CSV table of C-alpha atoms and ligand atoms in Angstrom, one decimal:
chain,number,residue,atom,x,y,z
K,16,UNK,CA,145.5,26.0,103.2
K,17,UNK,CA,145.4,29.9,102.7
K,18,UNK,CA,142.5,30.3,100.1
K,19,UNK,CA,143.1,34.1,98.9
K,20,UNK,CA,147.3,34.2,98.5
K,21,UNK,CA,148.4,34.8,94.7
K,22,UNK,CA,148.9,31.2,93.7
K,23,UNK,CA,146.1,29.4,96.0
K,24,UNK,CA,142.8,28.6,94.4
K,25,UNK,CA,140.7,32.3,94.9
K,26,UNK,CA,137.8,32.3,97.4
K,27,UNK,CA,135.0,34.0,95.7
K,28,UNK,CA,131.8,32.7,97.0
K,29,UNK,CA,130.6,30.7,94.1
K,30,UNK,CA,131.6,27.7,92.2
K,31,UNK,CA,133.5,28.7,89.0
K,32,UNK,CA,132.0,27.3,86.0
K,33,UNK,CA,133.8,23.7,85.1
K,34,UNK,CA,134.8,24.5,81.5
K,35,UNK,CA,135.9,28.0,82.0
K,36,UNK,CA,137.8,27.6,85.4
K,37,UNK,CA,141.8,28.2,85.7
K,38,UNK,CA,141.6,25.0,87.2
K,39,UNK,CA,140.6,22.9,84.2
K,40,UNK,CA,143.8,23.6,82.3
K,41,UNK,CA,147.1,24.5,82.7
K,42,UNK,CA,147.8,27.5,80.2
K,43,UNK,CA,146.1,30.3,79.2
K,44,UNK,CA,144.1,29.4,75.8
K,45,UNK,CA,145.5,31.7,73.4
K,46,UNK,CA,142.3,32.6,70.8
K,47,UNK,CA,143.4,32.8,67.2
K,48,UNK,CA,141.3,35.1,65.2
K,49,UNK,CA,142.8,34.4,61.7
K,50,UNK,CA,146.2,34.7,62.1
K,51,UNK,CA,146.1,37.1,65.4
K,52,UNK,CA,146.5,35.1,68.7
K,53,UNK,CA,144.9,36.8,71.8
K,54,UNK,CA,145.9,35.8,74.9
K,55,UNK,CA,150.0,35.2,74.7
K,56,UNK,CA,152.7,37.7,75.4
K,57,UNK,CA,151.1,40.5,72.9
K,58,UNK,CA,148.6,42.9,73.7
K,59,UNK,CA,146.3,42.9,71.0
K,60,UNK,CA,144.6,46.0,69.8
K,61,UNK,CA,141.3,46.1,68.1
K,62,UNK,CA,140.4,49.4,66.3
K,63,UNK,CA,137.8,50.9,64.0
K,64,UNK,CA,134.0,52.4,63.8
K,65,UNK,CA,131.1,51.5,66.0
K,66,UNK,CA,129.3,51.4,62.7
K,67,UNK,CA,130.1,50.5,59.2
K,68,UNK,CA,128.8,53.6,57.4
K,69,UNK,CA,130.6,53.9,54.0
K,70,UNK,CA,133.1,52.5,51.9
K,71,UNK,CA,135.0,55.8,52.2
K,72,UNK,CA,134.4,55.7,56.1
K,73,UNK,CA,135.9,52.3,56.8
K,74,UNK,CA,138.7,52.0,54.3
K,75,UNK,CA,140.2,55.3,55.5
K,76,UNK,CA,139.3,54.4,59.0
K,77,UNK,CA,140.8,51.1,58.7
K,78,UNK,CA,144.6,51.5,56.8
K,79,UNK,CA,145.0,54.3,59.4
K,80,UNK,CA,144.6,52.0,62.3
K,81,UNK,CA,146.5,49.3,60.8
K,82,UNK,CA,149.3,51.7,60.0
K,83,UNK,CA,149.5,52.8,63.6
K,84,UNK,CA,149.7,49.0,64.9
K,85,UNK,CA,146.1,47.9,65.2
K,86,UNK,CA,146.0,44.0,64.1
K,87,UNK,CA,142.1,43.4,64.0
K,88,UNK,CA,139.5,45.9,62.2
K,89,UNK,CA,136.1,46.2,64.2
K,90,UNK,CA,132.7,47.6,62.4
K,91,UNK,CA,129.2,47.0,63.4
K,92,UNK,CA,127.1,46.4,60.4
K,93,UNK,CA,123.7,45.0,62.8
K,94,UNK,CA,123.8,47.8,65.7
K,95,UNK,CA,121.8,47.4,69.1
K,96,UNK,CA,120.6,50.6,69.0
K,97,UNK,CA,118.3,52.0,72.4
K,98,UNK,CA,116.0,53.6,69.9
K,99,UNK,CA,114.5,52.3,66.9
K,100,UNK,CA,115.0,55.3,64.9
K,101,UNK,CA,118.5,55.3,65.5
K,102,UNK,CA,121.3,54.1,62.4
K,103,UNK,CA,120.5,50.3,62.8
K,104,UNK,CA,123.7,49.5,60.7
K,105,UNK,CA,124.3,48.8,57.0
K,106,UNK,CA,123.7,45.5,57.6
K,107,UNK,CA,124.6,42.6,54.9
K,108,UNK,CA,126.3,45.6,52.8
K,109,UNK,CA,128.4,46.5,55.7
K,110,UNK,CA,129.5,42.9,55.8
K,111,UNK,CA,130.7,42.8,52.3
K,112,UNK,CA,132.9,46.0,53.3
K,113,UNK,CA,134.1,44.3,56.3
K,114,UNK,CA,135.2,41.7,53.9
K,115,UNK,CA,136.6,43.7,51.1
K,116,UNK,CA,138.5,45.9,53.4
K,117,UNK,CA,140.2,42.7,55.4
K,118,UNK,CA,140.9,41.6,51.3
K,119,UNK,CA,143.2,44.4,51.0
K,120,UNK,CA,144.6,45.0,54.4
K,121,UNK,CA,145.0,41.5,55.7
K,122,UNK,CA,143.1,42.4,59.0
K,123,UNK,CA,140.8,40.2,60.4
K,124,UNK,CA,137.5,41.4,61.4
K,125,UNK,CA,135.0,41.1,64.3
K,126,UNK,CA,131.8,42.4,63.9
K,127,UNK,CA,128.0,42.0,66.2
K,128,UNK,CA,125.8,39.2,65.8
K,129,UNK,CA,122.2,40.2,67.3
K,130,UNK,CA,120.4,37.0,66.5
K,131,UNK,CA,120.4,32.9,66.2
K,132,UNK,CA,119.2,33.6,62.8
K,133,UNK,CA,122.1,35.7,61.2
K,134,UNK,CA,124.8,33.7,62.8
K,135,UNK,CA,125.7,31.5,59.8
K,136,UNK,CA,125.8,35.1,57.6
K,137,UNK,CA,128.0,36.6,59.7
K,138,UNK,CA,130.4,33.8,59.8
K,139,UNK,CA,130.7,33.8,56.1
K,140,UNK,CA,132.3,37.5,56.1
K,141,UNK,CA,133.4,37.4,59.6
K,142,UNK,CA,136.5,36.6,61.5
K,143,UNK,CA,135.5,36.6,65.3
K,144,UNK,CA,131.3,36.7,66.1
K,145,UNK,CA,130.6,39.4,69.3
K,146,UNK,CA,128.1,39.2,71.6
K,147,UNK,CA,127.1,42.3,72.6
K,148,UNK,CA,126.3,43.4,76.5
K,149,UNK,CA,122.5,43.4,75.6
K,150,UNK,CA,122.4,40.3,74.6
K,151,UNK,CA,125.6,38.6,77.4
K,152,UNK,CA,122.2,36.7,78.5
K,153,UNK,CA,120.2,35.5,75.1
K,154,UNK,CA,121.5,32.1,76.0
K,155,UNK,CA,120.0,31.0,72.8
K,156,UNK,CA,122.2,33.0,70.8
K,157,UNK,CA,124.8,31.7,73.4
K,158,UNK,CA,124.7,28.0,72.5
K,159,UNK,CA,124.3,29.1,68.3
K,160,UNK,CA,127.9,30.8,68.5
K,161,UNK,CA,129.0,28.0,70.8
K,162,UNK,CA,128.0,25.6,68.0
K,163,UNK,CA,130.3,27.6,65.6
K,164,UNK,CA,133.6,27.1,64.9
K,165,UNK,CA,134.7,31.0,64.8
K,166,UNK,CA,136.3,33.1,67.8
K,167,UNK,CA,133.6,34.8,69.9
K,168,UNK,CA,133.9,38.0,71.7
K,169,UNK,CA,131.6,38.0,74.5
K,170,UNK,CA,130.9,41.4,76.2
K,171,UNK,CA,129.8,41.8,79.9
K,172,UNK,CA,126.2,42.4,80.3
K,173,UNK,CA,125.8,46.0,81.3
K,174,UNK,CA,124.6,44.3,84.8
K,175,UNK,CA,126.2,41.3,84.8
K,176,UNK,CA,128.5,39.9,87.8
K,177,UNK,CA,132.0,38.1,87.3
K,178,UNK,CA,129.6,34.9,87.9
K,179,UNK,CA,126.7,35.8,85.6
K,180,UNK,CA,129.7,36.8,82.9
K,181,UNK,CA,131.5,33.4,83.1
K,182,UNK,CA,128.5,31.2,83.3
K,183,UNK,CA,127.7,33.2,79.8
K,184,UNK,CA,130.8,32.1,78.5
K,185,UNK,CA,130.6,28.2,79.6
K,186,UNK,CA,127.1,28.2,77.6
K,187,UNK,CA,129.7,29.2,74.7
K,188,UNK,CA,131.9,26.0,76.1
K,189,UNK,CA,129.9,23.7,76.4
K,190,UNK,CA,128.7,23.3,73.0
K,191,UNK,CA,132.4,22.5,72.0
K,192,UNK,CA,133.8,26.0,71.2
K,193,UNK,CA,136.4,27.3,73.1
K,194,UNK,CA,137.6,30.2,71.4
K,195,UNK,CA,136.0,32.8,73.3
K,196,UNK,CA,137.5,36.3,74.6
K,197,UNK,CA,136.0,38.0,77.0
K,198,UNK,CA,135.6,41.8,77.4
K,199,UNK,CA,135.0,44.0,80.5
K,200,UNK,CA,133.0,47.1,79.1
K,201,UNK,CA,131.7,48.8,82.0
K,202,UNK,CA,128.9,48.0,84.2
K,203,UNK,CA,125.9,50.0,84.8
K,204,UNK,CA,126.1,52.3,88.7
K,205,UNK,CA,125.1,55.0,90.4
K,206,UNK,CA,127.1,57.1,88.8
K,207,UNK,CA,126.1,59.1,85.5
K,208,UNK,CA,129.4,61.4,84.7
K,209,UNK,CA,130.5,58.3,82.9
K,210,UNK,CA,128.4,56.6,80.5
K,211,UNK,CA,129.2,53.0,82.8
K,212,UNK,CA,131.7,52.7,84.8
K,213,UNK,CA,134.2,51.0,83.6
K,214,UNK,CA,135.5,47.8,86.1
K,215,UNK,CA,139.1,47.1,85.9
K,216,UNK,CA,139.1,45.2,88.9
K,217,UNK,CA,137.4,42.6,86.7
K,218,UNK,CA,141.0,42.1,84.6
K,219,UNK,CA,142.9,40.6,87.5
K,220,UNK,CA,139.6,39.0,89.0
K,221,UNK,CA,138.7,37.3,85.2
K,222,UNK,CA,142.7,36.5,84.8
K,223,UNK,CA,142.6,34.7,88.1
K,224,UNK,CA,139.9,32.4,88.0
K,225,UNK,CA,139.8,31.7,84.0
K,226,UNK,CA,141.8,30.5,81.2
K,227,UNK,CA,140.3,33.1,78.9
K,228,UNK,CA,141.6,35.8,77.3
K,229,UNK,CA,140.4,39.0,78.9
K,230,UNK,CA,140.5,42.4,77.1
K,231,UNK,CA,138.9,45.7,78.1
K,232,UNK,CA,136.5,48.4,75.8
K,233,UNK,CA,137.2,51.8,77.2
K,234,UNK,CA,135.3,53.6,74.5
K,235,UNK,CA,132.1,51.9,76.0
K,236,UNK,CA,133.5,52.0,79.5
K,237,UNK,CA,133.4,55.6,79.6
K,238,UNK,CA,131.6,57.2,76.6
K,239,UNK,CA,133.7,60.3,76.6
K,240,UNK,CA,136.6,60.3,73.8
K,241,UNK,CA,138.9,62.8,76.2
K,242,UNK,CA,139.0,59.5,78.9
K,243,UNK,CA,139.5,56.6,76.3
K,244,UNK,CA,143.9,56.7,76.3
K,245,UNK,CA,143.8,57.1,80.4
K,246,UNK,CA,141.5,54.0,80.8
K,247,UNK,CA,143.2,52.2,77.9
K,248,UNK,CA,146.5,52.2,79.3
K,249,UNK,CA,145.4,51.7,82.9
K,250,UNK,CA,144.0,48.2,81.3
K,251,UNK,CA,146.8,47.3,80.2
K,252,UNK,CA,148.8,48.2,83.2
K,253,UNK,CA,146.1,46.0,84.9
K,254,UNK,CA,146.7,43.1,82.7
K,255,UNK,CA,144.5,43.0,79.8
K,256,UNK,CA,145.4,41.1,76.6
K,257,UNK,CA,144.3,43.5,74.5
K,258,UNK,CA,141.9,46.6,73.8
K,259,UNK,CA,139.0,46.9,71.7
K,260,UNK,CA,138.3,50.9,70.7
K,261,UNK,CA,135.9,52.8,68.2
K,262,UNK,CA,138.4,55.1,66.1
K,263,UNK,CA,136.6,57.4,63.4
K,264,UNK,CA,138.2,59.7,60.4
K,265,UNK,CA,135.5,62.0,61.4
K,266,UNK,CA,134.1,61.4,64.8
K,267,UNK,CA,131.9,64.0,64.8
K,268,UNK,CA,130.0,62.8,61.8
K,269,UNK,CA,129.5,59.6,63.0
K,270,UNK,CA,126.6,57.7,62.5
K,271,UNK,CA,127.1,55.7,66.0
K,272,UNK,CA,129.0,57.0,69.1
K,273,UNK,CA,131.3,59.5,67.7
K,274,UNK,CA,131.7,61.0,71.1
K,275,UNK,CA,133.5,58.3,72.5
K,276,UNK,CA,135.4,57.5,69.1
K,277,UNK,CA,139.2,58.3,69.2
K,278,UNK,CA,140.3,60.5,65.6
K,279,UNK,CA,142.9,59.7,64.0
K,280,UNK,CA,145.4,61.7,65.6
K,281,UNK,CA,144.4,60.6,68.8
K,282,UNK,CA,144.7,56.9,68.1
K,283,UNK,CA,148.4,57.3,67.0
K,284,UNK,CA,149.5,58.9,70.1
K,285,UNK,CA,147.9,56.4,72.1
K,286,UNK,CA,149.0,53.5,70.3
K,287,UNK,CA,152.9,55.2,71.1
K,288,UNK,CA,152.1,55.0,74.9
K,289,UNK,CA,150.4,51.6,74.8
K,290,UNK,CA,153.5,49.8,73.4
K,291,UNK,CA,155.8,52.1,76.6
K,292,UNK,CA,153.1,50.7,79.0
K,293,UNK,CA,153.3,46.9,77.6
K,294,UNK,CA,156.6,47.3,77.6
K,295,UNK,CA,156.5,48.2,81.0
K,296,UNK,CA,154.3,45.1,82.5
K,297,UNK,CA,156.5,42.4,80.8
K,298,UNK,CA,154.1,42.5,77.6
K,299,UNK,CA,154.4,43.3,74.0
K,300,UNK,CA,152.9,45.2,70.9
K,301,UNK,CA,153.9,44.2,67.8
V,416,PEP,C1,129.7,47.8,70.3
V,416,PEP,O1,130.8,47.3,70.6
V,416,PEP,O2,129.5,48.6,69.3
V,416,PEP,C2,128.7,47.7,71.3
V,416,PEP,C3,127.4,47.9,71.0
V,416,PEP,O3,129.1,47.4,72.5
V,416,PEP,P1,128.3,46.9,73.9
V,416,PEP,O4,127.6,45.7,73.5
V,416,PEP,O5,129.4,46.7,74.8
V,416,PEP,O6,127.4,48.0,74.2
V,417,MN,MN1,129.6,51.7,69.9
């Protein structure tokens, strides 16, 4: 049997984890993140703030991306920062934000858990847990949000490999939750123009050899604001289920990553060529 055609199983070298595999089940498992299902006909989009910073900050932040068709609000309130003097995030204040904003708007939220220990907290104000690149391989923290019942987004590890990425998601699996998203958000190269570089090769890759839902962060994936639409809609065209993006009202007074934050106005025009290019690849954007 021909191993590599479109349909045949795909010869990669390694043996795809059990729980994760295409193979193990016959649809695509649609994740439902209170209300929103990832993984079906509609591209989802995730927008909002690397950071919770104010009340002011995410409110206006967050009716301007659900006004322009964003369905889930993200908003870091523990941040991974590379230096310790950096913003570390509002923390349990941001969560209570999180939470009053998705009281008035209806969104659901996702927000970063860092550590075992805050996982319960977070799932009281949260919607869908991430794991964040830096920690795709704490495979403690893997098998705490595996024993919880909410949605995870898992990121890929900065230098993680399709196989090192999905064995991080069967940890998830295997302790009995299966509502987990993955997220290509570029990978660590030689190449410094770009803050990573982001991989859409691993959309078609990830689609092919896992049930999953597989969406794409080119705010991360490139770090520079001016190449977030291009990359977006090139995921899309590539098959991703959906987009997760940092939007700011003011970018440049961001706390986190305003550089690679869309504005406002920005957002909106994207979100008007994202629905064309859904429309275009058999998806939808509702
Ligand atoms: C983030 O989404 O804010 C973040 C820290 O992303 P990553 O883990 O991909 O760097
Ligand atoms: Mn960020």
């Amino acid at each position: 049997m021909e191993t590599n055609s479109c349909n045949g199983p795909a010869n990669v070298g390694f043996k795809i984890p059990e729980r994760v595999s295409r193979e193990s089940r016959l649809d695509s498992t649609l994740v439902n993140v209170a209300g929103v299902e990832v993984g079906g006909l509609d591209v989802v989009i995730i927008a909002g703030p690397c950071a919770v910073e104010s009340e002011e900050q995410l409110f206006d932040t967050a009716r301007a991306v659900k006004r322009d068709g964003a369905r889930i609000l993200r908003g870091g309130a523990f941040k991974p920062r590379s230096s310790p003097y950096s913003f570390q995030g509002m923390g349990e204040d941001g969560l209570k934000l999180l939470s009053s904003v998705r009281a008035e708007t209806g969104m659901p939220v996702v927000t970063e858990v860092m550590d075992t220990r805050q996982v319960d907290l977070i799932g009281e104000y949260a919607d869908m847990l991430q794991v964040g690149s830096r920690n795709m391989q704490n495979y403690p923290l893997l098998k705490e949000v595996g024993l919880s019942r909410k949605p995870v987004l898992l990121k890929r590890g900065m230098m993680a490999t399709i196989e090192e990425f999905l064995l991080a998601a069967e940890y998830i699996l295997s302790q009995g939750n299966e509502n987990v998203i993955l997220c290509e958000r570029g990978i660590r190269t030689f190449e410094t123009t770009t803050r990573n570089t982001l991989d859409l090769s691993a959309i078609p890759m990830l689609k092919r050899l896992t049930h999953l839902p597989v969406i794409v962060d080119p705010s991360h994936g490139t770090g520079i604001r001016w190449m977030v639409p291009a990359m977006a809609k090139a995921a899309i065209a590539a098959g991703a289920d959906g987009l997760i993006m940092e939007v700011h009202y003011r970018p440049d007074e961001a706390l986190c990553d305003g550089y690679q934050s869309l504005d406002l106005d920005l957002f909106k025009t994207l979100m008007a060529d994202l629905k064309r290019i859904a429309e275009a690849v058999d998806r939808k954007m509702s």
